[in-house]
Amino acid sequence: MNSITPASIVLLLPLFSAFTILLLHKQLKGAAALISIGSSAVCAIVAMIMLGAKDTPFGEPQHILSFIHLTDTINFDINAIIDGQSRGMLFIVTFIGFLVHLYSHGYMKDDEARPRYFGSLSMFMFSMTGIVLADNLVMMFIFWELVGLSSYLLIGHWFEKPSACDAAKKAFLTNRVGDFGFMIGILLLFGLNHGSVEFADLADSFKNGPLHDVKEHHQWVITAAALCIFMGAVGKSAQVPLHVWLPDAMEGPTPVSALIHAATMVAAGVYMLVRVSFLIGASEFAGEVIAGVGGITAIFAALMAVQQNDIKRILAYSTLSQLGYMVMAVGLGAGEAGMFHLYTHAFFKALLFLGSGAVIYACHHEQDIWKMGGLNKQTPATYITFAIGTAALIGVPFVTSGFWSKEGILGAAYEHCKILFAIGAFTAFLTAFYMTRLMIVAFLGKPRTDSASHASDPPLVMVGPLLVLSILSLTSALPIVRERLQAMVPHEHHSDAHWLIVGVSITALVAGVALAFKLYKGKDKDPLNIPLFANKFYVDEFYAGLVKYAQDRLAWIVTGLERIFVDGLIARLPAAIACRIGSAARSLQAGHLQGYTFLLGAGIVLAIYVAVFVLPRIGG
Amino acid sequence: MSPLEIVIFLPIVASLAIWLGAPARITSITAALINLLIIGGIALGFDGSKLAPGEFAHVSSRVVLENPAISFAVGIDGMSLILALLTTLVTFAAVWQIVAEKDKVFHIASLLISAGALGAFLSTDIFFLYAFHELALIPTFLMIALHGHGDQATRRAVAWKITVYLGLGSLVLLAGLAALVLNLSEGPTLTFDVTALAHKSASLPAATQAWIFFVLLLGFGTLVSLFPMHSWAAPAYATAPTSVAMLHAGVLKKFGLYGLLRIALPLLPLGAQAQWVQQALLLMLLGNILVMGLVTIHQDRLDDMLANSSVMHMGYIFLGIAAGTELALKGAVVLMFAHGVSIALSFALCGRMRNQLGTLEFDKLGGLATHAPLLTVIFAFAAFASIGLPGLANFAGEVMVFLGTFDSKLWSPEKLNALQWTTILSLWGVVISAVYMLRAYRKIFFGTAASGLYMKDPAFSQRVPLVLLAAVLLIVGCCPGTLLDLIKTAWAAAKVAGL
């Protein structure tokens, strides 16, 4: 390490915290939580201070640690890029991270394994910061896998619960499939760019270096590399067809869902795609595929959300859908709009998840919205903040941040592809519909169960973060906040289109809300029954079949073949020889044991014989 | 006396002492510790950049025969230093985890295997390199036959199988080495010295080189369970006593790879590049990764799964050897070390679980995390290391191998070559490893404990080997420089990089 820089503090302090807790959790007990919260607070403050400066894209990478360092040209180190994109993201990650740490102090107070929980949380902060700061693809991949590990640990926090362990495993493996592609993409770029995978270097090559001139000849490699890298994002940001892990990840503690599976980690895919936007820009086809996958994810996830009854799962599908928006924006070449939505979404989705945590906490671990009801009177603070989050998510015009950022994406879609614009608008309608449904069923009307009628607002340590996040949900799109975050400002589109887009957004919103009120007002059970949506288009069942038949059955067949052919046939020869020697040895009344020593002793004797007598004679 | 000679003979002396009645546990742990300290000391004072390619440090040579010129010559360079570190480290852990006092023979066998492995890694004379490995195999076979797990008939059958396989592999190897010595010796005297043989290697015709390389590949490959000569390995490791499994899978098996890197690649550079040899190697290593990967998924016992996964992971080291670029070869060396440590740790844990639980079937186990949190964490280190999680040693090696196959010397933007396609297919193996490892981890440690089947964390003194190996995985994983600095110079094998 060179010297202590802000970047190295933000990166290494959580690691220190995680290690201290891993090694000393028995001695620390309650103090473990304080160490973790303290480290996240320091990181948030440092990240806030870092927001101040302004500089060029990619900046000058700061060296933090050496990783694989062979020569000056062949090296993959841990360096930090400090530019507008990373500063803004760093603030989002550390600040929401800090609020979630604080909230967890209340939410997890009865959990016996709190040190493990906070240790894993610190581990996550370390890994996520690494992704944000990464200055090269190998470093990005390292931390990419490490967030996968922390996510695995946190989803499986309640490891006695079979569903939680299965969900953790599923999340890790699905991400591994994505990372399979990611690694291929890294290798292709490594080859293309002659051994350098630094972002600044790659961007330079694409802009005015060798890759710019010869692009025509290497189009296939560039497209393949872009699509492979995108596969990593499909895994991490849970896009179709690798989206299946995210809803299951809701088995983890709710603060974890807020931080990792809504605000930050799942957005890493979008962050990474924006980092390599020069690559996506170089391949039109890859851009189209990315935008298409984003659009499909947005609408499919929204359709699935319509028929879910678990409060966290509704929010999880909504996260998928919103991530689809962001990915679509990146594919359309509007990375700045995607990043802007990432920022606003991080605040309001974290708010909604922490709010749902407050509801679950208040209702004694009840997650079915049909067993709630009337919570607006029981838990007013939660209700109001949750309503603000919902308003931001469905994009209530002008006053919420979600409206502005979603409008940016719809604008980009309108400009480039009308079909995606239609999909985006319809998704906006669905979003308004399912979120209003959630609000009506869970918060309005009369309590449907005892636990709902005895619910009350959680303690201040949990309500505090909700209040802070609701303020940010309303204000994060205001120029004053947006400029601080150094969000790249979406470029303006023509004013006539602008008003058209605003008009469509508002129509979708009003239609969604109105339909939800008409259908769900005062209902005690769901009037809609669409099995296809409720069963998530049977994708999980399809994958379960794939694993069972394509993988396990294949493994069974291969094992059988291996036994028959390799062990049976190829081993036939040695076995035949063995029998001869074996019977020879037995005829000496020596038995097996002597057989081994005999054969081996024979080997060495033979070696000596060959060396001393045979070789000199042949060698002349 | 060179410190290297001390390191080779100390375990032999210690095992003699134990045989004659010295207290087994103390003697063997002391000997292992002294060895570890000597090699560790050499490593600390070792400056990898000072040695020229093909040069050795701490050399000492005693002539045994004039013609053919055979001498007991030892020397150390970065690669053999890394393997010696691995050997002494795993030996220390392996003898420490032998608990029962009566197991005198376990200590003796472990020390002898260790001595043989060190002799093989530190000899610079091909004759002794070969002979030491053969010597180390004897206690391995005997221990499997006499003290292996399972009933007598099974373990004898397994011991017989491995004896035959490795015996035949050694014979093929011997033939290859003989051909090498015949073709590369200068002047009237035959020599077995690695450095001396290198002088003439450039003048040997490519076709001859290819044949000798292929024979050596088959010979060394059998010892490393290269597909399809692998079927001895899985039953052997599942049957072997814990310390033997740790030492063979972790250390001795690396001899074949070491031989390829030390002898075959530098002495037969054209042979390694011959297209048919290259293609054969790629096919075989894909067999290791994909076929054995699927076979590993199918296993339903922990010991079988670990044994098969060890066979599978050899494929990645062969991939590095097939690539032959500096990055890939150095990655292969790091991976040899990393795999050795992680598989030794896995077998140490597996042995402990077998002793305490009485079964290793996944379907009968569950919920161990509740009562044995430390064991759960340590197992996670071994499991996640073996599936290539960044931050643990194996990842550093694997990623170097992968990147090495896309080195600019091998890159053509027109189309990918066979090596690169192999890498892409091998990457799927990384997914396969995660599938079987996480399944096993889930079934053994998570969920609710099965009735009557639970175990507690090991006593404090028994944690030493486990924590030590896990810490090494972490340190090398976070700072691969600890190993890479030792092999700073492009050593002789990387000549192939001139492709």
CSV table of N, CA, C and O in Angstrom, one decimal, chain A residues 202-296:
chain,number,residue,atom,x,y,z
A,202,LEU,N,-8.7,0.6,-22.3
A,202,LEU,CA,-9.6,0.0,-23.3
A,202,LEU,C,-10.4,1.1,-24.0
A,202,LEU,O,-10.6,1.2,-25.2
A,203,ALA,N,-10.9,2.1,-23.1
A,203,ALA,CA,-11.7,3.2,-23.7
A,203,ALA,C,-10.8,3.9,-24.7
A,203,ALA,O,-11.3,4.3,-25.8
A,204,ASP,N,-9.6,4.1,-24.4
A,204,ASP,CA,-8.7,4.8,-25.3
A,204,ASP,C,-8.5,4.1,-26.6
A,204,ASP,O,-8.5,4.6,-27.7
A,205,SER,N,-8.3,2.7,-26.5
A,205,SER,CA,-8.1,1.9,-27.6
A,205,SER,C,-9.3,2.0,-28.6
A,205,SER,O,-9.2,2.0,-29.8
A,206,PHE,N,-10.5,2.0,-27.9
A,206,PHE,CA,-11.7,2.1,-28.7
A,206,PHE,C,-11.9,3.5,-29.4
A,206,PHE,O,-12.5,3.6,-30.5
A,207,LYS,N,-11.5,4.5,-28.7
A,207,LYS,CA,-11.8,5.8,-29.1
A,207,LYS,C,-10.8,6.2,-30.2
A,207,LYS,O,-11.2,6.6,-31.3
A,208,ASN,N,-9.5,6.2,-29.9
A,208,ASN,CA,-8.6,6.6,-31.0
A,208,ASN,C,-7.4,5.7,-31.1
A,208,ASN,O,-6.4,6.0,-31.7
A,209,GLY,N,-7.5,4.5,-30.5
A,209,GLY,CA,-6.4,3.6,-30.6
A,209,GLY,C,-6.6,2.5,-31.6
A,209,GLY,O,-7.4,2.7,-32.5
A,210,PRO,N,-5.9,1.4,-31.5
A,210,PRO,CA,-5.9,0.3,-32.5
A,210,PRO,C,-7.3,-0.2,-32.7
A,210,PRO,O,-7.7,-0.6,-33.9
A,211,LEU,N,-8.1,-0.3,-31.7
A,211,LEU,CA,-9.4,-1.0,-31.8
A,211,LEU,C,-10.4,-0.1,-32.6
A,211,LEU,O,-11.4,-0.6,-33.1
A,212,HIS,N,-10.1,1.2,-32.7
A,212,HIS,CA,-10.9,2.0,-33.5
A,212,HIS,C,-10.8,1.8,-35.0
A,212,HIS,O,-11.8,1.7,-35.7
A,213,ASP,N,-9.5,1.7,-35.4
A,213,ASP,CA,-9.3,1.6,-36.8
A,213,ASP,C,-9.7,0.2,-37.4
A,213,ASP,O,-10.2,0.1,-38.4
A,214,VAL,N,-9.4,-0.8,-36.6
A,214,VAL,CA,-9.6,-2.2,-37.1
A,214,VAL,C,-11.0,-2.7,-36.8
A,214,VAL,O,-11.2,-3.9,-36.9
A,215,LYS,N,-11.8,-1.9,-36.3
A,215,LYS,CA,-13.1,-2.3,-35.8
A,215,LYS,C,-13.8,-3.2,-36.8
A,215,LYS,O,-14.5,-4.2,-36.5
A,216,GLU,N,-13.8,-2.7,-38.0
A,216,GLU,CA,-14.5,-3.4,-39.1
A,216,GLU,C,-14.1,-4.9,-39.2
A,216,GLU,O,-15.0,-5.8,-39.3
A,217,HIS,N,-12.8,-5.2,-39.1
A,217,HIS,CA,-12.4,-6.6,-39.2
A,217,HIS,C,-12.8,-7.4,-38.0
A,217,HIS,O,-13.0,-8.6,-38.1
A,218,HIS,N,-12.8,-6.8,-36.9
A,218,HIS,CA,-13.0,-7.6,-35.6
A,218,HIS,C,-14.4,-7.4,-35.1
A,218,HIS,O,-14.6,-7.7,-33.9
A,219,GLN,N,-15.3,-7.1,-35.9
A,219,GLN,CA,-16.6,-6.8,-35.4
A,219,GLN,C,-17.1,-8.0,-34.6
A,219,GLN,O,-17.7,-7.8,-33.5
A,220,TRP,N,-16.9,-9.2,-35.1
A,220,TRP,CA,-17.5,-10.3,-34.4
A,220,TRP,C,-16.9,-10.5,-33.0
A,220,TRP,O,-17.6,-10.8,-32.1
A,221,VAL,N,-15.6,-10.2,-32.8
A,221,VAL,CA,-15.0,-10.3,-31.5
A,221,VAL,C,-15.6,-9.3,-30.6
A,221,VAL,O,-15.9,-9.6,-29.4
A,222,ILE,N,-15.7,-8.1,-31.1
A,222,ILE,CA,-16.2,-7.0,-30.3
A,222,ILE,C,-17.6,-7.3,-29.8
A,222,ILE,O,-18.0,-7.2,-28.7
A,223,THR,N,-18.5,-7.7,-30.8
A,223,THR,CA,-19.8,-8.1,-30.4
A,223,THR,C,-19.9,-9.2,-29.4
A,223,THR,O,-20.6,-9.2,-28.4
A,224,ALA,N,-19.0,-10.3,-29.7
A,224,ALA,CA,-19.0,-11.4,-28.8
A,224,ALA,C,-18.6,-10.9,-27.4
A,224,ALA,O,-19.1,-11.3,-26.4
A,225,ALA,N,-17.5,-10.1,-27.3
A,225,ALA,CA,-17.0,-9.6,-26.0
A,225,ALA,C,-18.1,-8.9,-25.3
A,225,ALA,O,-18.3,-9.1,-24.1
A,226,ALA,N,-18.8,-8.0,-26.0
A,226,ALA,CA,-19.8,-7.2,-25.4
A,226,ALA,C,-20.9,-8.1,-24.9
A,226,ALA,O,-21.4,-7.9,-23.7
A,227,LEU,N,-21.3,-9.0,-25.6
A,227,LEU,CA,-22.4,-9.9,-25.2
A,227,LEU,C,-22.0,-10.8,-24.0
A,227,LEU,O,-22.8,-11.0,-23.1
A,228,CYS,N,-20.8,-11.2,-24.0
A,228,CYS,CA,-20.3,-12.1,-22.9
A,228,CYS,C,-20.2,-11.3,-21.6
A,228,CYS,O,-20.6,-11.7,-20.6
A,229,ILE,N,-19.6,-10.0,-21.8
A,229,ILE,CA,-19.6,-9.2,-20.6
A,229,ILE,C,-21.0,-8.9,-20.1
A,229,ILE,O,-21.2,-8.9,-18.9
A,230,PHE,N,-21.9,-8.7,-21.0
A,230,PHE,CA,-23.3,-8.4,-20.6
A,230,PHE,C,-23.9,-9.6,-19.8
A,230,PHE,O,-24.7,-9.4,-18.9
A,231,MET,N,-23.4,-10.8,-20.2
A,231,MET,CA,-23.9,-12.0,-19.5
A,231,MET,C,-23.6,-11.9,-18.0
A,231,MET,O,-24.4,-12.3,-17.1
A,232,GLY,N,-22.5,-11.3,-17.6
A,232,GLY,CA,-22.2,-11.1,-16.2
A,232,GLY,C,-23.2,-10.2,-15.6
A,232,GLY,O,-23.7,-10.5,-14.5
A,233,ALA,N,-23.6,-9.1,-16.3
A,233,ALA,CA,-24.6,-8.2,-15.8
A,233,ALA,C,-26.0,-8.9,-15.7
A,233,ALA,O,-26.8,-8.6,-14.8
A,234,VAL,N,-26.3,-9.8,-16.7
A,234,VAL,CA,-27.5,-10.5,-16.6
A,234,VAL,C,-27.7,-11.3,-15.3
A,234,VAL,O,-28.7,-11.3,-14.7
A,235,GLY,N,-26.5,-11.9,-14.9
A,235,GLY,CA,-26.6,-12.7,-13.7
A,235,GLY,C,-26.7,-11.8,-12.5
A,235,GLY,O,-27.6,-11.9,-11.7
A,236,LYS,N,-25.8,-10.8,-12.4
A,236,LYS,CA,-25.8,-10.0,-11.2
A,236,LYS,C,-27.0,-9.1,-11.1
A,236,LYS,O,-27.6,-8.9,-10.0
A,237,SER,N,-27.5,-8.5,-12.2
A,237,SER,CA,-28.6,-7.6,-12.2
A,237,SER,C,-29.9,-8.4,-12.4
A,237,SER,O,-30.9,-7.8,-12.7
A,238,ALA,N,-29.8,-9.7,-12.4
A,238,ALA,CA,-31.0,-10.6,-12.4
A,238,ALA,C,-31.9,-10.2,-13.6
A,238,ALA,O,-33.1,-10.0,-13.5
A,239,GLN,N,-31.3,-10.2,-14.8
A,239,GLN,CA,-32.2,-10.0,-16.0
A,239,GLN,C,-32.6,-11.4,-16.5
A,239,GLN,O,-32.0,-12.4,-16.3
A,240,VAL,N,-33.7,-11.4,-17.3
A,240,VAL,CA,-34.2,-12.6,-18.0
A,240,VAL,C,-33.0,-13.1,-18.9
A,240,VAL,O,-32.5,-12.2,-19.6
A,241,PRO,N,-32.7,-14.3,-18.9
A,241,PRO,CA,-33.3,-15.5,-18.2
A,241,PRO,C,-32.6,-15.9,-16.9
A,241,PRO,O,-32.9,-16.9,-16.4
A,242,LEU,N,-31.7,-15.1,-16.3
A,242,LEU,CA,-31.1,-15.5,-15.1
A,242,LEU,C,-31.7,-14.7,-13.9
A,242,LEU,O,-31.0,-14.5,-12.9
A,243,HIS,N,-33.0,-14.4,-14.0
A,243,HIS,CA,-33.6,-13.5,-13.0
A,243,HIS,C,-34.1,-14.4,-11.8
A,243,HIS,O,-34.4,-13.8,-10.8
A,244,VAL,N,-34.1,-15.7,-11.9
A,244,VAL,CA,-34.8,-16.5,-11.0
A,244,VAL,C,-34.3,-16.5,-9.5
A,244,VAL,O,-35.0,-16.8,-8.6
A,245,TRP,N,-33.0,-16.0,-9.4
A,245,TRP,CA,-32.5,-16.1,-8.0
A,245,TRP,C,-33.0,-14.9,-7.2
A,245,TRP,O,-33.1,-15.1,-5.9
A,246,LEU,N,-33.3,-13.8,-7.8
A,246,LEU,CA,-33.6,-12.6,-6.9
A,246,LEU,C,-34.8,-12.7,-6.1
A,246,LEU,O,-34.8,-12.4,-4.9
A,247,PRO,N,-35.9,-13.2,-6.6
A,247,PRO,CA,-37.1,-13.3,-5.7
A,247,PRO,C,-36.8,-14.3,-4.6
A,247,PRO,O,-37.2,-14.0,-3.5
A,248,ASP,N,-36.1,-15.4,-4.9
A,248,ASP,CA,-35.8,-16.3,-3.8
A,248,ASP,C,-34.9,-15.7,-2.8
A,248,ASP,O,-34.9,-16.1,-1.6
A,249,ALA,N,-34.1,-14.8,-3.2
A,249,ALA,CA,-33.1,-14.2,-2.3
A,249,ALA,C,-33.8,-13.4,-1.2
A,249,ALA,O,-33.2,-13.0,-0.2
A,250,MET,N,-35.1,-13.2,-1.3
A,250,MET,CA,-35.9,-12.5,-0.2
A,250,MET,C,-35.9,-13.3,1.0
A,250,MET,O,-36.4,-12.9,2.0
A,251,GLU,N,-35.4,-14.6,1.0
A,251,GLU,CA,-35.3,-15.4,2.2
A,251,GLU,C,-34.3,-14.8,3.2
A,251,GLU,O,-34.4,-15.1,4.4
A,252,GLY,N,-33.5,-13.9,2.8
A,252,GLY,CA,-32.5,-13.3,3.7
A,252,GLY,C,-33.2,-12.3,4.5
A,252,GLY,O,-34.4,-11.9,4.3
A,253,PRO,N,-32.5,-11.8,5.6
A,253,PRO,CA,-33.1,-10.7,6.4
A,253,PRO,C,-33.4,-9.5,5.6
A,253,PRO,O,-32.7,-9.2,4.6
A,254,THR,N,-34.5,-8.8,5.9
A,254,THR,CA,-35.0,-7.8,5.1
A,254,THR,C,-34.1,-6.6,4.9
A,254,THR,O,-34.0,-6.1,3.8
A,255,PRO,N,-33.3,-6.2,5.9
A,255,PRO,CA,-32.3,-5.1,5.6
A,255,PRO,C,-31.3,-5.5,4.5
A,255,PRO,O,-30.9,-4.6,3.7
A,256,VAL,N,-31.0,-6.8,4.5
A,256,VAL,CA,-30.1,-7.3,3.4
A,256,VAL,C,-30.8,-7.1,2.1
A,256,VAL,O,-30.2,-6.7,1.1
A,257,SER,N,-32.1,-7.5,2.0
A,257,SER,CA,-32.8,-7.3,0.8
A,257,SER,C,-32.8,-5.9,0.3
A,257,SER,O,-32.6,-5.6,-0.9
A,258,ALA,N,-32.9,-4.9,1.3
A,258,ALA,CA,-32.9,-3.5,0.9
A,258,ALA,C,-31.6,-3.1,0.4
A,258,ALA,O,-31.5,-2.4,-0.7
A,259,LEU,N,-30.5,-3.5,1.0
A,259,LEU,CA,-29.2,-3.0,0.6
A,259,LEU,C,-28.7,-3.7,-0.6
A,259,LEU,O,-28.3,-3.1,-1.6
A,260,ILE,N,-28.7,-5.0,-0.5
A,260,ILE,CA,-28.0,-5.8,-1.5
A,260,ILE,C,-28.9,-6.1,-2.7
A,260,ILE,O,-28.5,-6.0,-3.9
A,261,HIS,N,-30.1,-6.6,-2.4
A,261,HIS,CA,-30.9,-7.1,-3.4
A,261,HIS,C,-31.9,-6.1,-4.0
A,261,HIS,O,-32.9,-6.4,-4.6
A,262,ALA,N,-31.6,-4.8,-3.7
A,262,ALA,CA,-32.5,-3.8,-4.3
A,262,ALA,C,-31.6,-2.5,-4.6
A,262,ALA,O,-31.6,-2.1,-5.8
A,263,ALA,N,-30.9,-2.0,-3.7
A,263,ALA,CA,-30.3,-0.7,-3.9
A,263,ALA,C,-28.9,-0.8,-4.6
A,263,ALA,O,-28.6,-0.1,-5.5
A,264,THR,N,-28.1,-1.8,-4.2
A,264,THR,CA,-26.7,-1.7,-4.6
A,264,THR,C,-26.2,-2.8,-5.5
A,264,THR,O,-25.9,-2.7,-6.7
A,265,MET,N,-26.1,-4.0,-4.9
A,265,MET,CA,-25.4,-5.1,-5.6
A,265,MET,C,-26.1,-5.4,-6.9
A,265,MET,O,-25.4,-5.5,-8.0
A,266,VAL,N,-27.4,-5.5,-6.9
A,266,VAL,CA,-28.1,-5.9,-8.2
A,266,VAL,C,-27.9,-4.8,-9.2
A,266,VAL,O,-28.0,-5.0,-10.4
A,267,ALA,N,-27.6,-3.6,-8.8
A,267,ALA,CA,-27.4,-2.5,-9.7
A,267,ALA,C,-25.9,-2.5,-10.2
A,267,ALA,O,-25.6,-1.8,-11.2
A,268,ALA,N,-25.1,-3.4,-9.7
A,268,ALA,CA,-23.7,-3.4,-10.1
A,268,ALA,C,-23.6,-3.8,-11.6
A,268,ALA,O,-22.7,-3.3,-12.3
A,269,GLY,N,-24.5,-4.6,-12.1
A,269,GLY,CA,-24.5,-5.0,-13.5
A,269,GLY,C,-24.7,-3.7,-14.3
A,269,GLY,O,-23.9,-3.5,-15.3
A,270,VAL,N,-25.6,-2.8,-13.9
A,270,VAL,CA,-25.8,-1.6,-14.7
A,270,VAL,C,-24.5,-0.7,-14.6
A,270,VAL,O,-24.1,-0.2,-15.6
A,271,TYR,N,-24.0,-0.6,-13.4
A,271,TYR,CA,-22.8,0.2,-13.2
A,271,TYR,C,-21.7,-0.3,-14.1
A,271,TYR,O,-21.0,0.5,-14.7
A,272,MET,N,-21.5,-1.6,-14.1
A,272,MET,CA,-20.4,-2.2,-14.9
A,272,MET,C,-20.6,-1.9,-16.4
A,272,MET,O,-19.7,-1.6,-17.1
A,273,LEU,N,-21.9,-2.1,-16.9
A,273,LEU,CA,-22.2,-1.8,-18.3
A,273,LEU,C,-21.9,-0.4,-18.6
A,273,LEU,O,-21.4,-0.1,-19.7
A,274,VAL,N,-22.2,0.5,-17.7
A,274,VAL,CA,-21.9,1.9,-18.0
A,274,VAL,C,-20.4,2.1,-18.1
A,274,VAL,O,-19.9,2.9,-18.9
A,275,ARG,N,-19.6,1.4,-17.2
A,275,ARG,CA,-18.2,1.5,-17.3
A,275,ARG,C,-17.6,1.1,-18.6
A,275,ARG,O,-16.6,1.6,-19.1
A,276,VAL,N,-18.2,0.1,-19.2
A,276,VAL,CA,-17.8,-0.4,-20.5
A,276,VAL,C,-18.6,0.1,-21.7
A,276,VAL,O,-18.8,-0.5,-22.7
A,277,SER,N,-19.2,1.3,-21.5
A,277,SER,CA,-20.2,1.8,-22.5
A,277,SER,C,-19.5,2.0,-23.9
A,277,SER,O,-20.1,1.8,-24.9
A,278,PHE,N,-18.1,2.2,-23.8
A,278,PHE,CA,-17.4,2.3,-25.1
A,278,PHE,C,-17.5,1.0,-25.9
A,278,PHE,O,-17.5,1.0,-27.1
A,279,LEU,N,-17.6,-0.1,-25.2
A,279,LEU,CA,-17.6,-1.4,-25.9
A,279,LEU,C,-19.0,-1.6,-26.5
A,279,LEU,O,-19.2,-2.0,-27.6
A,280,ILE,N,-20.1,-1.3,-25.7
A,280,ILE,CA,-21.4,-1.4,-26.2
A,280,ILE,C,-21.7,-0.5,-27.3
A,280,ILE,O,-22.3,-0.8,-28.3
A,281,GLY,N,-21.1,0.7,-27.2
A,281,GLY,CA,-21.2,1.7,-28.3
A,281,GLY,C,-20.6,1.2,-29.6
A,281,GLY,O,-20.9,1.6,-30.7
A,282,ALA,N,-19.6,0.3,-29.5
A,282,ALA,CA,-18.9,-0.2,-30.7
A,282,ALA,C,-19.6,-1.3,-31.4
A,282,ALA,O,-19.2,-1.7,-32.5
A,283,SER,N,-20.6,-1.9,-30.8
A,283,SER,CA,-21.4,-2.9,-31.4
A,283,SER,C,-22.8,-2.7,-31.4
A,283,SER,O,-23.5,-2.7,-30.3
A,284,GLU,N,-23.4,-2.3,-32.5
A,284,GLU,CA,-24.8,-2.0,-32.6
A,284,GLU,C,-25.7,-3.2,-32.2
A,284,GLU,O,-26.6,-3.1,-31.4
A,285,PHE,N,-25.3,-4.4,-32.7
A,285,PHE,CA,-26.1,-5.6,-32.4
A,285,PHE,C,-26.1,-5.8,-30.9
A,285,PHE,O,-27.2,-6.1,-30.3
A,286,ALA,N,-24.9,-5.7,-30.2
A,286,ALA,CA,-24.9,-6.0,-28.8
A,286,ALA,C,-25.8,-5.0,-28.1
A,286,ALA,O,-26.6,-5.4,-27.2
A,287,GLY,N,-25.8,-3.8,-28.5
A,287,GLY,CA,-26.6,-2.7,-27.9
A,287,GLY,C,-28.1,-3.1,-28.0
A,287,GLY,O,-28.9,-3.0,-27.0
A,288,GLU,N,-28.5,-3.6,-29.2
A,288,GLU,CA,-29.9,-4.0,-29.4
A,288,GLU,C,-30.3,-5.1,-28.5
A,288,GLU,O,-31.4,-5.1,-27.9
A,289,VAL,N,-29.4,-6.1,-28.4
A,289,VAL,CA,-29.7,-7.3,-27.5
A,289,VAL,C,-29.9,-6.8,-26.1
A,289,VAL,O,-30.8,-7.2,-25.4
A,290,ILE,N,-28.9,-6.0,-25.6
A,290,ILE,CA,-29.0,-5.5,-24.3
A,290,ILE,C,-30.3,-4.8,-24.0
A,290,ILE,O,-31.0,-5.0,-23.0
A,291,ALA,N,-30.6,-3.8,-24.9
A,291,ALA,CA,-31.9,-3.1,-24.7
A,291,ALA,C,-33.1,-4.0,-24.7
A,291,ALA,O,-34.0,-3.9,-23.9
A,292,GLY,N,-33.0,-5.0,-25.6
A,292,GLY,CA,-34.2,-5.9,-25.7
A,292,GLY,C,-34.3,-6.7,-24.4
A,292,GLY,O,-35.4,-6.9,-23.9
A,293,VAL,N,-33.2,-7.3,-23.9
A,293,VAL,CA,-33.3,-8.0,-22.7
A,293,VAL,C,-33.8,-7.2,-21.5
A,293,VAL,O,-34.6,-7.6,-20.7
A,294,GLY,N,-33.3,-5.9,-21.5
A,294,GLY,CA,-33.8,-5.0,-20.4
A,294,GLY,C,-35.3,-4.8,-20.5
A,294,GLY,O,-36.0,-4.9,-19.5
A,295,GLY,N,-35.8,-4.6,-21.8
A,295,GLY,CA,-37.2,-4.3,-21.9
A,295,GLY,C,-38.0,-5.5,-21.6
A,295,GLY,O,-39.1,-5.4,-20.9
A,296,ILE,N,-37.6,-6.7,-22.0
A,296,ILE,CA,-38.3,-7.9,-21.7
A,296,ILE,C,-38.4,-8.2,-20.2
A,296,ILE,O,-39.4,-8.5,-19.6
